[in-house]
Tab-separated table of N, CA, C and O in Angstrom:
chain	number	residue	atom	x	y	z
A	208	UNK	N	13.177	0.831	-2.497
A	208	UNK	CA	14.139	1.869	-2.152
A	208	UNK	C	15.469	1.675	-2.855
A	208	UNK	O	16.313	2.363	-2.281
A	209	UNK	N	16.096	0.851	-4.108
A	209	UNK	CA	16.649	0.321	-4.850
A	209	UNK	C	16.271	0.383	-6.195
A	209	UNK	O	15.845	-0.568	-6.851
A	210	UNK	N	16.446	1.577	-6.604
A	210	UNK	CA	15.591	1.948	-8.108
A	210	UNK	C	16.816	1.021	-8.931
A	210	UNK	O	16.413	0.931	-10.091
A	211	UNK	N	17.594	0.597	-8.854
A	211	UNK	CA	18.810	0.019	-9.365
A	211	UNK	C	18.424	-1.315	-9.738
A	211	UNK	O	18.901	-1.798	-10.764
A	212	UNK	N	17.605	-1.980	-9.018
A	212	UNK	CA	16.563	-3.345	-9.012
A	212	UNK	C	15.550	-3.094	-9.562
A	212	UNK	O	14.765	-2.311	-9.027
A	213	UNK	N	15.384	-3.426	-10.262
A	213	UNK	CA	14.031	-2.763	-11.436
A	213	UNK	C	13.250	-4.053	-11.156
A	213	UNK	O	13.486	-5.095	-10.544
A	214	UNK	N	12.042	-3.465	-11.980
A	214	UNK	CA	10.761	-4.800	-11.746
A	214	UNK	C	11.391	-5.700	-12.025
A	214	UNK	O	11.758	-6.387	-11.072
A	215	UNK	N	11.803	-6.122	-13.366
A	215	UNK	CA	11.980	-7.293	-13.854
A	215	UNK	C	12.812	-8.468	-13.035
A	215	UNK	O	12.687	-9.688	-12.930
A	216	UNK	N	13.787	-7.405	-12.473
A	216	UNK	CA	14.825	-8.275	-11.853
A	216	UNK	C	14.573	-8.712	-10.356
A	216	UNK	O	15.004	-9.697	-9.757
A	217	UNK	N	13.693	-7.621	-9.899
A	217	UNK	CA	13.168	-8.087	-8.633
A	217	UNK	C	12.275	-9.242	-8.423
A	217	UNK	O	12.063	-9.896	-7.402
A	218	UNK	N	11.683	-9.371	-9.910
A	218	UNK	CA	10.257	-10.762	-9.281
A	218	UNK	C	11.380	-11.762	-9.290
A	218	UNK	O	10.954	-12.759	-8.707
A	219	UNK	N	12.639	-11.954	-9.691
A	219	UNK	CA	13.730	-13.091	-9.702
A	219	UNK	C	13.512	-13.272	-8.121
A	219	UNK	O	13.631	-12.440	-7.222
A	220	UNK	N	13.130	-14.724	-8.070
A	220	UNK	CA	12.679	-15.452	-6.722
A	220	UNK	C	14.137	-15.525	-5.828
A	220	UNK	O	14.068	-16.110	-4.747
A	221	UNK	N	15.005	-15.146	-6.102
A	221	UNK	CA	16.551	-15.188	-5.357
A	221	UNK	C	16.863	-13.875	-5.021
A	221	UNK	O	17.896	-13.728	-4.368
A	222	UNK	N	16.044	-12.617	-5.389
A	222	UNK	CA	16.087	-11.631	-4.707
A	222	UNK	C	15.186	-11.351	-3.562
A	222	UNK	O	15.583	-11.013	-2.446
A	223	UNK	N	13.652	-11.552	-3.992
A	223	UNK	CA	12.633	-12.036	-2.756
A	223	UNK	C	13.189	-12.882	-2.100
A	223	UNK	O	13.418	-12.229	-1.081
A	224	UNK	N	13.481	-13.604	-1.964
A	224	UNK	CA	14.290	-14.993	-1.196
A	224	UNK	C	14.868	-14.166	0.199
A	224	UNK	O	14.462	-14.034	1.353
A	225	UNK	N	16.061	-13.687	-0.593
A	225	UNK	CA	17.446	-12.824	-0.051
A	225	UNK	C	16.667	-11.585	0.909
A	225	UNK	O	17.025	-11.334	2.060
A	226	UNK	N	15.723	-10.988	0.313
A	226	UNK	CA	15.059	-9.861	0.843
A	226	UNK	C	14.530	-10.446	2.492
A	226	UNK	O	14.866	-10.093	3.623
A	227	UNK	N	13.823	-11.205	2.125
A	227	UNK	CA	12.419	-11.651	2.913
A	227	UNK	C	13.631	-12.489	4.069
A	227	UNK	O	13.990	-11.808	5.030
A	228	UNK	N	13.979	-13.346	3.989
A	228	UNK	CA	14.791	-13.660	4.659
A	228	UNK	C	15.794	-12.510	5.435
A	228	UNK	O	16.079	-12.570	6.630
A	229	UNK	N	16.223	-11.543	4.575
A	229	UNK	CA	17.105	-10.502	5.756
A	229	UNK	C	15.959	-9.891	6.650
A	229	UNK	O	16.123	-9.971	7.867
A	230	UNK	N	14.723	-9.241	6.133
A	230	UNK	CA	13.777	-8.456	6.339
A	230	UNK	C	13.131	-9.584	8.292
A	230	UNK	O	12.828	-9.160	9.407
A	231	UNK	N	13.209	-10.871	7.760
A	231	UNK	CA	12.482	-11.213	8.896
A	231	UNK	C	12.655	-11.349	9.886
A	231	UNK	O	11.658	-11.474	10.596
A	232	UNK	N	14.332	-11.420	10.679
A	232	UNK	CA	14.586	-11.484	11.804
A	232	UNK	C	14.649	-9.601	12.109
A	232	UNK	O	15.711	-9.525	12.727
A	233	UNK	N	14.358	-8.825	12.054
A	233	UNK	CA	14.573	-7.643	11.928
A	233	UNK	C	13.388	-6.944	12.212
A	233	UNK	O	12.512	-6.799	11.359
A	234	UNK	N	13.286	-6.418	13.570
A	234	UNK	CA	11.832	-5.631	13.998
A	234	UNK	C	12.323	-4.265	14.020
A	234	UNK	O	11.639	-3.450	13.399
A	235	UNK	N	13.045	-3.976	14.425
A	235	UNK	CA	13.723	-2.223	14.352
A	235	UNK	C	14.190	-1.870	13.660
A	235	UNK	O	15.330	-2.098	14.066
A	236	UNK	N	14.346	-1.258	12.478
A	236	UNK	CA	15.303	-0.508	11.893
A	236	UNK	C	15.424	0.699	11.756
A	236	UNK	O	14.660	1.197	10.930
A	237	UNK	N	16.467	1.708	12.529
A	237	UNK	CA	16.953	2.306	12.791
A	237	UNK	C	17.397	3.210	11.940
A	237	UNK	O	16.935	4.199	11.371
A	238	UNK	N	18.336	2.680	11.981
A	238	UNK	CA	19.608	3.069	11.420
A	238	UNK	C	19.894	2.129	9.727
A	238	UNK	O	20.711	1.214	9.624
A	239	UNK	N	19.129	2.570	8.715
A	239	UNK	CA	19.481	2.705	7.442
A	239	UNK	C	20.811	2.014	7.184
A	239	UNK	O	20.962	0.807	6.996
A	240	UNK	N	21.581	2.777	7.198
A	240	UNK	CA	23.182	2.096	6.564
A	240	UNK	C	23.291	0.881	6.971
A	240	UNK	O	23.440	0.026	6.097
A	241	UNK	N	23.258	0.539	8.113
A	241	UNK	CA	23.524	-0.675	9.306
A	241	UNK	C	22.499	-1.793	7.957
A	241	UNK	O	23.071	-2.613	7.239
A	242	UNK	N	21.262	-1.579	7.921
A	242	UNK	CA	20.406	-2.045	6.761
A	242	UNK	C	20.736	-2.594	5.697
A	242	UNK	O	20.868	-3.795	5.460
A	243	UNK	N	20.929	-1.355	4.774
A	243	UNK	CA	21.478	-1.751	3.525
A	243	UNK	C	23.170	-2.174	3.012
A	243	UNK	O	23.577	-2.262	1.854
A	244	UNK	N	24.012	-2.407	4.403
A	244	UNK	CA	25.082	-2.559	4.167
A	244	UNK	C	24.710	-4.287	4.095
A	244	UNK	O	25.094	-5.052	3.210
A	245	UNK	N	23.810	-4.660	5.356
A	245	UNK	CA	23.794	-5.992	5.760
A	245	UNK	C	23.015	-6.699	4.875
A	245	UNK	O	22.929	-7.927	4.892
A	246	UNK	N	22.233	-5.709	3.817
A	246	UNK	CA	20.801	-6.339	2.899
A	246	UNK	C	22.079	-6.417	1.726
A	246	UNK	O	21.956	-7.409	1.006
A	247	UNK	N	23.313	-5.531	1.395
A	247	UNK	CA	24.536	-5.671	0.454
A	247	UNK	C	24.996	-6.935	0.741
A	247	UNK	O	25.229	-7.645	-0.237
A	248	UNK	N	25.248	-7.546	2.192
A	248	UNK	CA	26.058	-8.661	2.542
A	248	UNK	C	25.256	-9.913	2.077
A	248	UNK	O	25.858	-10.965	1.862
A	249	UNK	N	24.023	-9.824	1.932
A	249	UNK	CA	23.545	-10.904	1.857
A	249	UNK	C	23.488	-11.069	0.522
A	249	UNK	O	23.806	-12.199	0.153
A	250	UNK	N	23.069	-10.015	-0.643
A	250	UNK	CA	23.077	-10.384	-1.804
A	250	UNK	C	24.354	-10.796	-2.115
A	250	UNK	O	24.393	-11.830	-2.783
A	251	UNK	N	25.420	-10.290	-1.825
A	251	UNK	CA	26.788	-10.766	-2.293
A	251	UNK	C	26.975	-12.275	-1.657
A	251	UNK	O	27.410	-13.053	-2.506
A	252	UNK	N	26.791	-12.771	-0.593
A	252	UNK	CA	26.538	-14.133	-0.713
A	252	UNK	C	25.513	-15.034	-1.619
A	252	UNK	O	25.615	-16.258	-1.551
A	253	UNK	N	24.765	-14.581	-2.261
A	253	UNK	CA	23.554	-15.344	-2.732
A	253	UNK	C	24.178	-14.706	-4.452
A	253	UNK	O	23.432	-14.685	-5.431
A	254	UNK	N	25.161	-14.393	-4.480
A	254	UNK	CA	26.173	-14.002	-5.589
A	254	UNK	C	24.896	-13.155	-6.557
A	254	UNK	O	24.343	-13.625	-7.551
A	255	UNK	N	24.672	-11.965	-6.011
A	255	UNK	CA	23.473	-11.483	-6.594
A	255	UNK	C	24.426	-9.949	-6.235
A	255	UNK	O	24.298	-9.401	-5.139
A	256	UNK	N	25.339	-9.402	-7.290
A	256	UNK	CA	26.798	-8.577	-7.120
A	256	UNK	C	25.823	-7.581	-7.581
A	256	UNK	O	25.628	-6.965	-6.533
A	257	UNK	N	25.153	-7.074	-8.389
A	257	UNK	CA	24.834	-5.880	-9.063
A	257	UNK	C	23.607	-5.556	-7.547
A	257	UNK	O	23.923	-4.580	-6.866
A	258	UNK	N	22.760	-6.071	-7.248
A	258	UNK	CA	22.114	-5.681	-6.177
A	258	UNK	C	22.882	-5.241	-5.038
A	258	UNK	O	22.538	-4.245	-4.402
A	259	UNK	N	24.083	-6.043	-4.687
A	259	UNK	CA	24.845	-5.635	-3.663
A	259	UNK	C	25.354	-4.535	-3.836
A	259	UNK	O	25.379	-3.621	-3.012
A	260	UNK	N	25.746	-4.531	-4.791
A	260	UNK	CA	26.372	-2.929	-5.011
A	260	UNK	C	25.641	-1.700	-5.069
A	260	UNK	O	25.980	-0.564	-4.737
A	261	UNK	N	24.278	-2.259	-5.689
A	261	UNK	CA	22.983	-0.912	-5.546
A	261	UNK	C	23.073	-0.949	-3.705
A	261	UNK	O	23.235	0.117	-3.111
A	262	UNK	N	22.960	-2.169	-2.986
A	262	UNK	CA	22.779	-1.553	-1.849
A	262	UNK	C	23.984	-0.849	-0.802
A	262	UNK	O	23.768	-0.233	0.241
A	263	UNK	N	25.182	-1.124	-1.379
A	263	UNK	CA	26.162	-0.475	-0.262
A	263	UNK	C	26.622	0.802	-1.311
A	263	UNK	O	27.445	1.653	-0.973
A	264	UNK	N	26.095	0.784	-2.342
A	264	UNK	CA	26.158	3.038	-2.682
A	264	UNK	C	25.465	3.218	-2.136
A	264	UNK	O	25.723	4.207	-1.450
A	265	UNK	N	24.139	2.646	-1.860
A	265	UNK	CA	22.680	3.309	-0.935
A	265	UNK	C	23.028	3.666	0.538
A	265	UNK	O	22.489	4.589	1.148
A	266	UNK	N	24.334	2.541	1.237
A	266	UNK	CA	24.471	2.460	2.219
A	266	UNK	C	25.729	3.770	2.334
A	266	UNK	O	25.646	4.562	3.273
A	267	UNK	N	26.870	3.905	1.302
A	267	UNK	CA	27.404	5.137	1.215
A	267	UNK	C	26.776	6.243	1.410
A	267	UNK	O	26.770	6.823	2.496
A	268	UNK	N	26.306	6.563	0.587
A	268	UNK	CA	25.311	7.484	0.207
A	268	UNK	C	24.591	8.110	1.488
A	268	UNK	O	24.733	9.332	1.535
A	269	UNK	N	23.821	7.539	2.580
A	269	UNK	CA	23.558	7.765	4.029
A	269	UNK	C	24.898	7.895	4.632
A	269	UNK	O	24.974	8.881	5.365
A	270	UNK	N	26.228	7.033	4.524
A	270	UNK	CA	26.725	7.406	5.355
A	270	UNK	C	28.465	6.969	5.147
A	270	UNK	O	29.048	5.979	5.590
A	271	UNK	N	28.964	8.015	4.373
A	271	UNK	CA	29.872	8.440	3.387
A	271	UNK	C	31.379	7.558	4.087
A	271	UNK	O	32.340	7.122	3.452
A	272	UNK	N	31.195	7.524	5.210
A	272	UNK	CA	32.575	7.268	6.205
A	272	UNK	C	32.417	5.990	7.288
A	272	UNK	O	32.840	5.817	8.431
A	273	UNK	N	31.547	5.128	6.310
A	273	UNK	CA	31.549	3.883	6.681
A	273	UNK	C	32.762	2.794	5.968
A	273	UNK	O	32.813	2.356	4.819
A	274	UNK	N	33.436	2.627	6.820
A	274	UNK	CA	34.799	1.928	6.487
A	274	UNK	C	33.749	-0.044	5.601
A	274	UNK	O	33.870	-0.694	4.563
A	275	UNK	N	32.960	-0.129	6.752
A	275	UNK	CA	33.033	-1.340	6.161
A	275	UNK	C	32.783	-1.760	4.977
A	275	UNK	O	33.193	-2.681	4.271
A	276	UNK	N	31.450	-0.271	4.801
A	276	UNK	CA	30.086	-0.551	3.290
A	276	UNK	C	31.769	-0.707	2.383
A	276	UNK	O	32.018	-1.598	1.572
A	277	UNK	N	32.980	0.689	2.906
A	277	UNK	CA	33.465	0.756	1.373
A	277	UNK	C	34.387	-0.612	1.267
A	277	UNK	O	34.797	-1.011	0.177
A	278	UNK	N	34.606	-1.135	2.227
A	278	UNK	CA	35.170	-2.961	2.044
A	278	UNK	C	34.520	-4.294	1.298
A	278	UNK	O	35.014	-5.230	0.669
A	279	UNK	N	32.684	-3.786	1.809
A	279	UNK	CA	32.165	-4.753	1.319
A	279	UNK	C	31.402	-4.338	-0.285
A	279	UNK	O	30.572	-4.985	-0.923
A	280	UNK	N	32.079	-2.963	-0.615
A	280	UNK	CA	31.260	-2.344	-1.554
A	280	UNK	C	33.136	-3.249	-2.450
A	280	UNK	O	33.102	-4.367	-2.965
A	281	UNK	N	33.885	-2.760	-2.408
A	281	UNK	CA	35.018	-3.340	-3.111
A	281	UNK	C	35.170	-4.558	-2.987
A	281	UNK	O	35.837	-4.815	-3.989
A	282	UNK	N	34.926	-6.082	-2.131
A	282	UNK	CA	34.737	-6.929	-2.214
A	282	UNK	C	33.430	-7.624	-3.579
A	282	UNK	O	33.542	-8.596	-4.326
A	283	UNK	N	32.347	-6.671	-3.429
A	283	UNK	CA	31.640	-7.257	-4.144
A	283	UNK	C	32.018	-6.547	-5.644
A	283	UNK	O	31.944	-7.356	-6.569
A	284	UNK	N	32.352	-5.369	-5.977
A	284	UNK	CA	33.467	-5.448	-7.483
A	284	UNK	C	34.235	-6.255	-7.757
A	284	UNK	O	34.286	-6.822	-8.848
A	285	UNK	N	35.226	-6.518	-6.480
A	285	UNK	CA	36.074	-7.680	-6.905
A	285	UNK	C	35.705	-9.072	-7.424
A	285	UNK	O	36.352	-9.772	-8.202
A	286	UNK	N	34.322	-9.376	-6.728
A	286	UNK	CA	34.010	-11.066	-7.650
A	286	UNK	C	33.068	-10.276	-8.487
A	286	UNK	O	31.967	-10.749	-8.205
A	287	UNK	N	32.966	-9.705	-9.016
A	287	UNK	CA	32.229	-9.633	-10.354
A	287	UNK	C	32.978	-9.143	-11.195
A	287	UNK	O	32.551	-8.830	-12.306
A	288	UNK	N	34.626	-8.930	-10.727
A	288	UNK	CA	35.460	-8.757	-11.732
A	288	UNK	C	35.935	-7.203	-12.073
A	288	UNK	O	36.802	-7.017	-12.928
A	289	UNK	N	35.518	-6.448	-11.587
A	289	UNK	CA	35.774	-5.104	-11.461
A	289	UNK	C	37.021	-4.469	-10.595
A	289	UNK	O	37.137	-3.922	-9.498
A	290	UNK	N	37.541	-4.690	-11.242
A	290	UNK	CA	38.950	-4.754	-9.953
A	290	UNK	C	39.603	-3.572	-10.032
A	290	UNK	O	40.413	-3.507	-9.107
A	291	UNK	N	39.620	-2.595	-10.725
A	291	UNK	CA	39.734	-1.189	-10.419
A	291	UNK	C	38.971	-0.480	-9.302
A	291	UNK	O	39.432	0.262	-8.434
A	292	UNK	N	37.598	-0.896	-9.523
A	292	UNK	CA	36.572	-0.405	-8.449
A	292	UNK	C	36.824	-0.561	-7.485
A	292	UNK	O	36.892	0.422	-6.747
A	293	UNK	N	37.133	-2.037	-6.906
A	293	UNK	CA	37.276	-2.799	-5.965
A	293	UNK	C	38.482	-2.134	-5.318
A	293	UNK	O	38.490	-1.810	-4.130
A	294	UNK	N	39.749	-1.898	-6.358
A	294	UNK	CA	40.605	-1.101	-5.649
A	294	UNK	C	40.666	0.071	-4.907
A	294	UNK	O	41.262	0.434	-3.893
A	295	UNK	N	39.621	0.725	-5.960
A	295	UNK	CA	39.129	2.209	-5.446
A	295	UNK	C	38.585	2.315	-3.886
A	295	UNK	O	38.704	3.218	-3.057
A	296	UNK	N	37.864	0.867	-3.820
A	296	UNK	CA	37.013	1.074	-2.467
A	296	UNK	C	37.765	0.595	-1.165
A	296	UNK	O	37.670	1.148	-0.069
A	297	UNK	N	38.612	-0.642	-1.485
A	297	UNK	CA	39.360	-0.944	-0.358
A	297	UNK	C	40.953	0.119	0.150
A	297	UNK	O	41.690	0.200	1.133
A	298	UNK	N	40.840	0.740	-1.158
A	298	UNK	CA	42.165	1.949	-0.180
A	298	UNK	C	40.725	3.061	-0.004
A	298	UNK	O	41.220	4.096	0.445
A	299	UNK	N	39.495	3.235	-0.132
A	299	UNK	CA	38.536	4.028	0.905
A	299	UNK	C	38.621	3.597	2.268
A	299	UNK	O	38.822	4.358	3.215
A	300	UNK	N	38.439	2.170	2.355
A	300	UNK	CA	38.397	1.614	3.832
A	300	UNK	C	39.476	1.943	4.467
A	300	UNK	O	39.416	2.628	5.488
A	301	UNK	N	40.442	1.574	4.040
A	301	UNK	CA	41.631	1.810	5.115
A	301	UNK	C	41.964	3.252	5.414
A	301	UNK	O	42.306	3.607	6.542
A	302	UNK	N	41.841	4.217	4.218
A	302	UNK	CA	41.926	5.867	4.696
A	302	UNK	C	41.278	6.086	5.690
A	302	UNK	O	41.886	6.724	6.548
A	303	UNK	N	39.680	5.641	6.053
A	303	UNK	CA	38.829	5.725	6.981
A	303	UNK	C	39.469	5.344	8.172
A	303	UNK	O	39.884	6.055	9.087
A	304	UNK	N	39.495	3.874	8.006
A	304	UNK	CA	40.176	3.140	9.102
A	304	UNK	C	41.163	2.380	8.983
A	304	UNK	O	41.033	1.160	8.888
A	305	UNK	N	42.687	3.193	8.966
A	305	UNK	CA	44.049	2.234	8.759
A	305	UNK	C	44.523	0.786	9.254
A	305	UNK	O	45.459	0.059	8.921
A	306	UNK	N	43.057	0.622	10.575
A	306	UNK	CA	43.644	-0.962	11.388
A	306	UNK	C	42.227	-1.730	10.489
A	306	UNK	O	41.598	-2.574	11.127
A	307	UNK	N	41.923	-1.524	9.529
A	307	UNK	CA	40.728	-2.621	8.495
A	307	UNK	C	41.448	-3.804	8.134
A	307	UNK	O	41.353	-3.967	6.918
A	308	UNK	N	41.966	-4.486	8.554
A	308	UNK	CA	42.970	-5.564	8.026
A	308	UNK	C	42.527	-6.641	6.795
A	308	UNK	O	43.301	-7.141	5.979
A	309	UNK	N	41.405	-6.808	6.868
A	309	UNK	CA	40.758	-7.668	5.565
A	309	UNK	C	40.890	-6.625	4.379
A	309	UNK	O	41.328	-6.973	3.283
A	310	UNK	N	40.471	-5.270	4.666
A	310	UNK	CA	41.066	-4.367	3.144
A	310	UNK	C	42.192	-4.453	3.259
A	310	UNK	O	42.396	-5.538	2.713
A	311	UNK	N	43.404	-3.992	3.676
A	311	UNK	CA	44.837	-4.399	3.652
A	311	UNK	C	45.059	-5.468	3.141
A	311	UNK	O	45.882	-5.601	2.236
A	312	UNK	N	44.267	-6.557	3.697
A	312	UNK	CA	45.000	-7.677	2.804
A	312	UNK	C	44.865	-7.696	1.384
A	312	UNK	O	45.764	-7.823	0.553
A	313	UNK	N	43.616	-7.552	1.199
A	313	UNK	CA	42.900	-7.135	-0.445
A	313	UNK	C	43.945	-5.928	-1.083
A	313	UNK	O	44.059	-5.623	-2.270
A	314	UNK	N	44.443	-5.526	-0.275
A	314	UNK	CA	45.174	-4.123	-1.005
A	314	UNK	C	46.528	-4.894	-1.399
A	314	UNK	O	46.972	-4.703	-2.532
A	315	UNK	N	47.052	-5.561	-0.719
A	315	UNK	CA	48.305	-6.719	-0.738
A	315	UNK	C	48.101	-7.426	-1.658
A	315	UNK	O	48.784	-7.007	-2.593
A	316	UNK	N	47.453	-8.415	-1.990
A	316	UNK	CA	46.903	-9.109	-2.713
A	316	UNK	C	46.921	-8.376	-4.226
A	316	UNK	O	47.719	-8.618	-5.131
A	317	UNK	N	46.005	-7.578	-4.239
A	317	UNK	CA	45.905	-6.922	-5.415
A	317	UNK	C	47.735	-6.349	-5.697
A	317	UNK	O	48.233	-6.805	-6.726
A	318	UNK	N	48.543	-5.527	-4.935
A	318	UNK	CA	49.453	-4.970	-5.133
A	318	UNK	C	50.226	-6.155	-5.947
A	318	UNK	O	50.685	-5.980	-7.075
A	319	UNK	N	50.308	-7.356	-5.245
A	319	UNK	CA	51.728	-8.411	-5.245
A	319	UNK	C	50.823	-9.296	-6.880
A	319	UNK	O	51.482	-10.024	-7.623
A	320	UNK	N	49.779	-9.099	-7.051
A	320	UNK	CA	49.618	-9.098	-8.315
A	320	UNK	C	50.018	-8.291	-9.734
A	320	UNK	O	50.128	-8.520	-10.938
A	321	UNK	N	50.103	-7.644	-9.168
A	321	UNK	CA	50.336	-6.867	-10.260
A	321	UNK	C	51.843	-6.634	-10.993
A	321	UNK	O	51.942	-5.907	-11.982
């Protein structure tokens, strides 16, 4: 459900890994976004940034006015170095939701850099 993960990159044993491991404590799924925001969180820990990001547009994409996907969608631009993007997404979060304080800080951060 990640056409963004193509064969090649999927038999990479650190995406099965990442998958199978989110997939197994998990008997219900519901609710999609909730899914692929949390299947985003995990690749971005397992520093696997281009998957994360296929999964929190996927997780946008269902559900446009999710403050967090667009925090953790600009967090994971930010370590892969994309820091326009990253900007783009953490002033999304806070428009959504002005009390997001981890985007604020990222928005600070980025500002007092510059």
């Amino acid at each position: 459900s990640l056409p963004e993960i193509g064969p090649q990159t999927a038999r990479d044993n650190r995406y099965l890994k990442t998958v199978s491991l989110y997939l197994r404590p998990l008997k219900d799924i519901r609710f999609a976004p909730i899914f692929y925001n949390g299947l985003g969180a995990r690749f971005t820990r397992a520093n696997l940034f281009d998957a994360a990001i296929a999964a929190f547009k996927r997780t946008l994409e269902l559900e446009p006015f999710y403050d967090e996907a667009h925090f953790n969608l600009g967090l994971a631009f930010w370590k892969k170095g994309l820091k326009k993007e990253a900007l783009a997404e953490f002033k999304a979060a806070v428009k959504i939701n002005p009390e997001h304080l981890q985007a604020r800080e990222y928005l600070s951060e980025i500002i007092r850099k510059k």
